[in-house]
């Protein structure tokens, strides 16, 4: 007798997160080999009850037995292939064709491809399915529901749970479905638990349950319920039950059952019977290979990834665009700058290039300001001449000039005295021998660039003057000498400094974006939960996503390395293999970061906020824009813990210093990346296993 009940729910209590009561001591019994119609208004908790029965959600208190065991218990087969589940949502991947949808659900439930093909043909006729190659996202709502219905039936489960399967279907097809359900319950002893908006269509059910305010108002055969209330239609009986419940002071209604069943009072005998059932465990008929399930997941993820053409274009074109924009926009010297010239010594100079002559006693200078300004081309700034310093300063203040140069009237003569008289030179001559430069330093990078260029220009001209005077050109050198760098080159520009961090930041957020999008799509479409109901492990879903997206990360890694090194010409003094491996690991960190975001957020909008919100702090504190050493010490240590900072330092060591992985500066980046990957994966697993997901 104990095995005659497919589903038993006793004293079920369930609340939503905000404390709203969904079930208030709900009791329900579904017999094996029967059709049970669960009716109730939208929002009354029917879908929540079904998700508890299949083991996706849990009761706050009370007990559920399904096919002789507790959902989720070892050997119960629930979740697993013993149940077929059609959620209220379509719960199919939009990139699935009819064929790939049925093959996916058939394979994860242990069917061979030949069996799937045979049943596909059968359901195509029964449910009038669209052509096998039609994509789910291109189907009408009714067509999608028919495919979803076929996916739940494909493996002939012992218990079939259908959440409003006939919504949007035409009456004839609805009649065909009910006829088929009646057939499989009678001939194959399959149990069907179905919810529907169409109350009258449940007249063909063996038993119906009318759910309202967290309880079942009635649980009885349809005909006996009509006789009890002397009604012609089930809707009338339902309305009368609702009136009785509303008029009852304690909000409890006597549940009317068939005469051949026990009363609704949960007697001691029935309690003992359910105790026996709770101890009964029926092991699944056969265990499905996790490898077979994993292969099905890989196929599903591959279809989902490679048929999402917009995402595929993004994954391929976006990194190319980003790198070319970086190469074109970062690192070159500023162009089209303008600088004001006030030359009281020689005016606009014209064809006067300045004079230096030696009379065998001393060296004489004339109009050296013109020599300094000659060939002063756009590599520094375009010259604009003004008569007064105040006039040029006003133009700088208006933002039309980047600065101004002023040459005093006796600039050349004072420079000559400065060179000849040395420490005896008057202060007035020292001042007159200077080129007075006033820059707009509100744009610091432009100001520093002009400072460097003007200083180098002065040293070059001054060395030429020393040569013309037949003096040693070394006299023009300042009393500090910068030797050849130990690492790097003297012409290393800002793009060279930024490139390693930019490479890692780019691949990190490419991986984050792709992983976040796919997993949230799975969850929002309901495919994640539906797969879990069929016995797919959370770890297998994540690992299958990791495997497919690792291919994407590998492609991005190769693209980034090719574009930066052979094409752009960035020289790598160390092992390019080390660069590739470290870049791939940081991309993998981004993948795990995306997983965390996707399991914490419920939709794409919130995920995009989280992704963008984490992007800018990571970019700013990773040393990409400014060296980490410029931060306060506390913030600096926090920066070192980020997933791109130390790996960027490691990558810079490999590229510019030729370090191997045995150097501490390099292997610390590898260790941090591996640590981030492991911690992120464990956090993701813990989150998806929690009840709140």
JSON list of C-alpha atoms in Angstrom, two decimals, residues 159-243:
[
{"chain": "A", "resi": 159, "resn": "UNK", "atom": "CA", "xyz": [6.47, 11.13, -12.38]},
{"chain": "A", "resi": 160, "resn": "UNK", "atom": "CA", "xyz": [5.53, 13.86, -14.82]},
{"chain": "A", "resi": 161, "resn": "UNK", "atom": "CA", "xyz": [5.13, 17.36, -13.37]},
{"chain": "A", "resi": 162, "resn": "UNK", "atom": "CA", "xyz": [3.62, 19.92, -15.71]},
{"chain": "A", "resi": 163, "resn": "UNK", "atom": "CA", "xyz": [3.17, 23.57, -14.76]},
{"chain": "A", "resi": 164, "resn": "UNK", "atom": "CA", "xyz": [0.42, 24.98, -16.99]},
{"chain": "A", "resi": 165, "resn": "UNK", "atom": "CA", "xyz": [1.48, 23.05, -20.12]},
{"chain": "A", "resi": 166, "resn": "UNK", "atom": "CA", "xyz": [-1.60, 23.90, -22.22]},
{"chain": "A", "resi": 167, "resn": "UNK", "atom": "CA", "xyz": [-1.46, 27.71, -21.98]},
{"chain": "A", "resi": 168, "resn": "UNK", "atom": "CA", "xyz": [-1.63, 29.20, -25.46]},
{"chain": "A", "resi": 169, "resn": "UNK", "atom": "CA", "xyz": [-2.48, 25.92, -27.19]},
{"chain": "A", "resi": 170, "resn": "UNK", "atom": "CA", "xyz": [-5.55, 25.44, -29.38]},
{"chain": "A", "resi": 171, "resn": "UNK", "atom": "CA", "xyz": [-8.42, 23.36, -27.94]},
{"chain": "A", "resi": 172, "resn": "UNK", "atom": "CA", "xyz": [-7.89, 20.39, -30.28]},
{"chain": "A", "resi": 173, "resn": "UNK", "atom": "CA", "xyz": [-4.23, 20.05, -29.34]},
{"chain": "A", "resi": 174, "resn": "UNK", "atom": "CA", "xyz": [-5.21, 20.43, -25.69]},
{"chain": "A", "resi": 175, "resn": "UNK", "atom": "CA", "xyz": [-7.64, 17.52, -26.03]},
{"chain": "A", "resi": 176, "resn": "UNK", "atom": "CA", "xyz": [-4.93, 15.42, -27.71]},
{"chain": "A", "resi": 177, "resn": "UNK", "atom": "CA", "xyz": [-2.51, 16.12, -24.85]},
{"chain": "A", "resi": 178, "resn": "UNK", "atom": "CA", "xyz": [-5.06, 15.14, -22.19]},
{"chain": "A", "resi": 179, "resn": "UNK", "atom": "CA", "xyz": [-5.89, 11.98, -24.11]},
{"chain": "A", "resi": 180, "resn": "UNK", "atom": "CA", "xyz": [-2.19, 11.09, -24.23]},
{"chain": "A", "resi": 181, "resn": "UNK", "atom": "CA", "xyz": [-1.77, 11.80, -20.51]},
{"chain": "A", "resi": 182, "resn": "UNK", "atom": "CA", "xyz": [-4.71, 9.51, -19.73]},
{"chain": "A", "resi": 183, "resn": "UNK", "atom": "CA", "xyz": [-3.19, 6.82, -21.91]},
{"chain": "A", "resi": 184, "resn": "UNK", "atom": "CA", "xyz": [0.27, 6.84, -20.27]},
{"chain": "A", "resi": 185, "resn": "UNK", "atom": "CA", "xyz": [-1.17, 6.82, -16.75]},
{"chain": "A", "resi": 186, "resn": "UNK", "atom": "CA", "xyz": [-3.37, 3.81, -17.51]},
{"chain": "A", "resi": 187, "resn": "UNK", "atom": "CA", "xyz": [-0.98, 1.74, -19.64]},
{"chain": "A", "resi": 188, "resn": "UNK", "atom": "CA", "xyz": [2.47, 2.76, -18.32]},
{"chain": "A", "resi": 189, "resn": "UNK", "atom": "CA", "xyz": [1.58, 3.59, -14.69]},
{"chain": "A", "resi": 190, "resn": "UNK", "atom": "CA", "xyz": [3.09, 7.08, -15.08]},
{"chain": "A", "resi": 191, "resn": "UNK", "atom": "CA", "xyz": [1.93, 9.65, -12.54]},
{"chain": "A", "resi": 192, "resn": "UNK", "atom": "CA", "xyz": [1.00, 13.12, -13.79]},
{"chain": "A", "resi": 193, "resn": "UNK", "atom": "CA", "xyz": [0.83, 16.20, -11.57]},
{"chain": "A", "resi": 194, "resn": "UNK", "atom": "CA", "xyz": [-0.46, 19.11, -13.59]},
{"chain": "A", "resi": 195, "resn": "UNK", "atom": "CA", "xyz": [-1.41, 22.72, -12.88]},
{"chain": "A", "resi": 196, "resn": "UNK", "atom": "CA", "xyz": [-3.61, 24.67, -15.21]},
{"chain": "A", "resi": 197, "resn": "UNK", "atom": "CA", "xyz": [-5.59, 27.90, -15.57]},
{"chain": "A", "resi": 198, "resn": "UNK", "atom": "CA", "xyz": [-8.31, 26.02, -17.41]},
{"chain": "A", "resi": 199, "resn": "UNK", "atom": "CA", "xyz": [-10.23, 24.56, -14.47]},
{"chain": "A", "resi": 200, "resn": "UNK", "atom": "CA", "xyz": [-12.76, 22.71, -16.62]},
{"chain": "A", "resi": 201, "resn": "UNK", "atom": "CA", "xyz": [-10.09, 20.77, -18.50]},
{"chain": "A", "resi": 202, "resn": "UNK", "atom": "CA", "xyz": [-9.23, 18.89, -15.28]},
{"chain": "A", "resi": 203, "resn": "UNK", "atom": "CA", "xyz": [-12.53, 17.01, -15.52]},
{"chain": "A", "resi": 204, "resn": "UNK", "atom": "CA", "xyz": [-10.46, 14.17, -16.99]},
{"chain": "A", "resi": 205, "resn": "UNK", "atom": "CA", "xyz": [-8.11, 14.08, -13.99]},
{"chain": "A", "resi": 206, "resn": "UNK", "atom": "CA", "xyz": [-8.41, 11.27, -11.46]},
{"chain": "A", "resi": 207, "resn": "UNK", "atom": "CA", "xyz": [-8.16, 13.76, -8.60]},
{"chain": "A", "resi": 208, "resn": "UNK", "atom": "CA", "xyz": [-7.99, 17.53, -8.28]},
{"chain": "A", "resi": 209, "resn": "UNK", "atom": "CA", "xyz": [-6.72, 19.74, -5.49]},
{"chain": "A", "resi": 210, "resn": "UNK", "atom": "CA", "xyz": [-8.09, 23.24, -5.05]},
{"chain": "A", "resi": 211, "resn": "UNK", "atom": "CA", "xyz": [-5.42, 25.47, -3.51]},
{"chain": "A", "resi": 212, "resn": "UNK", "atom": "CA", "xyz": [-6.10, 28.79, -1.77]},
{"chain": "A", "resi": 213, "resn": "UNK", "atom": "CA", "xyz": [-4.46, 30.76, 1.06]},
{"chain": "A", "resi": 214, "resn": "UNK", "atom": "CA", "xyz": [-1.73, 28.17, 1.60]},
{"chain": "A", "resi": 215, "resn": "UNK", "atom": "CA", "xyz": [-4.11, 25.20, 1.99]},
{"chain": "A", "resi": 216, "resn": "UNK", "atom": "CA", "xyz": [-5.99, 22.74, -0.17]},
{"chain": "A", "resi": 217, "resn": "UNK", "atom": "CA", "xyz": [-9.70, 23.57, 0.04]},
{"chain": "A", "resi": 218, "resn": "UNK", "atom": "CA", "xyz": [-10.57, 20.20, -1.44]},
{"chain": "A", "resi": 219, "resn": "UNK", "atom": "CA", "xyz": [-8.86, 17.09, -2.76]},
{"chain": "A", "resi": 220, "resn": "UNK", "atom": "CA", "xyz": [-11.24, 14.79, -4.57]},
{"chain": "A", "resi": 221, "resn": "UNK", "atom": "CA", "xyz": [-12.26, 13.21, -7.84]},
{"chain": "A", "resi": 222, "resn": "UNK", "atom": "CA", "xyz": [-13.85, 15.89, -10.07]},
{"chain": "A", "resi": 223, "resn": "UNK", "atom": "CA", "xyz": [-17.20, 14.13, -10.43]},
{"chain": "A", "resi": 224, "resn": "UNK", "atom": "CA", "xyz": [-17.58, 13.55, -6.70]},
{"chain": "A", "resi": 225, "resn": "UNK", "atom": "CA", "xyz": [-16.75, 17.17, -6.00]},
{"chain": "A", "resi": 226, "resn": "UNK", "atom": "CA", "xyz": [-19.51, 18.23, -8.42]},
{"chain": "A", "resi": 227, "resn": "UNK", "atom": "CA", "xyz": [-21.93, 15.86, -6.72]},
{"chain": "A", "resi": 228, "resn": "UNK", "atom": "CA", "xyz": [-20.98, 17.10, -3.28]},
{"chain": "A", "resi": 229, "resn": "UNK", "atom": "CA", "xyz": [-21.79, 20.71, -4.21]},
{"chain": "A", "resi": 230, "resn": "UNK", "atom": "CA", "xyz": [-24.50, 19.87, -6.73]},
{"chain": "A", "resi": 231, "resn": "UNK", "atom": "CA", "xyz": [-22.79, 21.84, -9.52]},
{"chain": "A", "resi": 232, "resn": "UNK", "atom": "CA", "xyz": [-22.49, 21.38, -13.25]},
{"chain": "A", "resi": 233, "resn": "UNK", "atom": "CA", "xyz": [-19.05, 23.00, -13.55]},
{"chain": "A", "resi": 234, "resn": "UNK", "atom": "CA", "xyz": [-15.88, 22.78, -11.49]},
{"chain": "A", "resi": 235, "resn": "UNK", "atom": "CA", "xyz": [-15.58, 26.56, -11.43]},
{"chain": "A", "resi": 236, "resn": "UNK", "atom": "CA", "xyz": [-18.85, 26.74, -9.48]},
{"chain": "A", "resi": 237, "resn": "UNK", "atom": "CA", "xyz": [-17.57, 24.23, -6.92]},
{"chain": "A", "resi": 238, "resn": "UNK", "atom": "CA", "xyz": [-14.35, 26.21, -6.59]},
{"chain": "A", "resi": 239, "resn": "UNK", "atom": "CA", "xyz": [-16.27, 29.44, -5.98]},
{"chain": "A", "resi": 240, "resn": "UNK", "atom": "CA", "xyz": [-18.43, 27.79, -3.31]},
{"chain": "A", "resi": 241, "resn": "UNK", "atom": "CA", "xyz": [-15.34, 26.47, -1.54]},
{"chain": "A", "resi": 242, "resn": "UNK", "atom": "CA", "xyz": [-13.84, 29.96, -1.58]},
{"chain": "A", "resi": 243, "resn": "UNK", "atom": "CA", "xyz": [-17.05, 31.38, -0.06]}
]
